[in-house]
Amino acid sequence: MASKSTSIEIAGREVTITNPDKVFFPEKGYTKLDLVKYYEAVAPGALRGIMRRPTVLKRFVNGAAEAPFFQKRAPDKLPEHIETARVTFPSGRWADLVVCDDAADLLWCINLGCIDLNPWPVRADDVDHPDELRIDLDPTPEATFEHVRETAMHIKEALDDFGITGYAKTSGSRGIHIYIRIEPKWEFQQVRRAGLAFAREVEARHPELITTKWWKEERHGVFIDYNQNARDRTIASAYSVRPTPDARVSCPVSWDELPNVRLEDFTVETVPERFKKGIHPSEGIDDKLHSLEPFLELMREQEKQGEGDAPWPPQYPKAEGEPKRVQPSRAKKEPSAAKASVADSPTGRRKSIHPLVVVSKAEHKDEALEGLERWKSRHPEAAEHLKPADIMVDSMRGMSTTWTRIRVNLRNVPDDQRPPEEAPDPDYDPWVGLDPSLRGRSTRYDPSNGRL
């Protein structure tokens, strides 16, 4: 029988670990206690990424094989040593988020089922002025990790040209993250625009490899996700374990070793030994805070050339100067064409220019991918013509968890071989059974106190 709890003494306190023998990574057999021991071993490095930062609790209460839920608001009952910081979301709502000060705070979070750590890019004493600019390299389906590494080295060259030091780490998934410490003088919107300007500069230097196109149907190669610098966006911090079958780690790497790193080299088994040997590539990240002015000046130059803002994520309020927030394939072209499109549509909605079909909507990604394979087996002729970029796997927000939608673009399928759109298989509805007024919300909201 699994033991109910155990205690670990760290940072001068005892942290209780409940259900320590609970298996969190079924394929490897790693337990919650194994995860706790990992974070205990790399605590100084992990804390460097989350110290004094408001942190979203992404809780995998049933382990890495099950979907997590996002707990933005700190639990009502907190240990005395856990502090909170109040943050405001783009909607104007607010919540008190957990703040970690030491290794005991860190292990308390892990005990709640947090496999990876998701801090805001601000410190608790100034939650409206980021001190971190994040460059997130996200490969499109046809891109390889080699392409991501190549993109990272191009970014290193560009940063050198601006006299700015960036610190790289693997994402633990398919990408690479590059962090830049900045002076906490600019608000989120300015930091995001600075990140966009720099991303466009790198894209202009290497357009065949790099893209800043927000819409998936327009992307190629490696996408620089500039929107990761928007308010309320978080990514897994340094030394975070990721919910992969082999428990990979988002591990800091030096620029010298980056061209040859492999994602599978960094796991809960290998990283503690690497850390013990003194390999700490992100150790100097807090030594210097950079000015955003070089990137903001670049932004102003781009605006003179007609390059203004770029699309925001759908849950954000419309920004001044933002282009139409609509997929290019669904964008309104000419008034006459738009009217004809609506008239031809049985639903009264404008029809897509590209032949997009939704093939699956599922609570879990693997279930959605299984639905895609069933669709391919039903339509093998069409499936033969699909390219990687024609399959769009979207992570969608539900009430407190994400769900997966898969769409297929039939643009490369001959007209006479295009199957009609069918009911999604599976056809998951994250809001089923809820009050209709809550449909589309990502969290429950109490307007009387601003809490989620």
Tab-separated table of N, CA and C in Angstrom, residues 13 36 66 130 146 163 206 240 307 319 384 396 432 449:
chain	number	residue	atom	x	y	z
A	13	ARG	N	12.837	24.395	6.878
A	13	ARG	CA	11.452	24.024	7.180
A	13	ARG	C	11.199	22.595	6.744
A	36	VAL	N	9.781	15.288	-6.695
A	36	VAL	CA	10.200	16.173	-5.609
A	36	VAL	C	11.716	16.116	-5.428
A	66	GLU	N	-2.372	12.505	-17.645
A	66	GLU	CA	-3.707	13.097	-17.639
A	66	GLU	C	-3.608	14.608	-17.807
A	130	PRO	N	7.481	44.081	-16.713
A	130	PRO	CA	8.311	42.871	-16.853
A	130	PRO	C	9.799	43.184	-16.765
A	146	GLU	N	16.550	20.516	-35.596
A	146	GLU	CA	17.744	21.110	-36.212
A	146	GLU	C	17.436	22.517	-36.716
A	163	GLY	N	24.149	44.236	-28.948
A	163	GLY	CA	24.848	44.304	-27.674
A	163	GLY	C	24.040	43.759	-26.517
A	206	HIS	N	16.441	36.092	-42.320
A	206	HIS	CA	16.383	34.672	-42.702
A	206	HIS	C	14.937	34.278	-43.018
A	240	SER	N	12.274	23.242	-15.413
A	240	SER	CA	10.957	22.630	-15.279
A	240	SER	C	10.943	21.262	-15.949
A	307	GLU	N	4.974	48.716	-41.106
A	307	GLU	CA	4.782	47.511	-40.293
A	307	GLU	C	4.353	47.916	-38.891
A	319	ALA	N	-6.502	45.657	-29.713
A	319	ALA	CA	-5.496	46.674	-29.444
A	319	ALA	C	-5.517	47.751	-30.526
A	384	GLU	N	-3.478	11.345	-48.726
A	384	GLU	CA	-2.211	11.231	-49.453
A	384	GLU	C	-1.688	12.587	-49.920
A	396	MET	N	-6.915	24.607	-27.298
A	396	MET	CA	-8.006	25.526	-27.031
A	396	MET	C	-8.240	25.639	-25.524
A	432	VAL	N	-20.250	21.812	-21.945
A	432	VAL	CA	-21.493	21.077	-21.844
A	432	VAL	C	-21.938	21.003	-20.383
A	449	ASN	N	-16.039	40.402	-6.401
A	449	ASN	CA	-14.734	40.568	-5.763
A	449	ASN	C	-13.564	40.440	-6.734
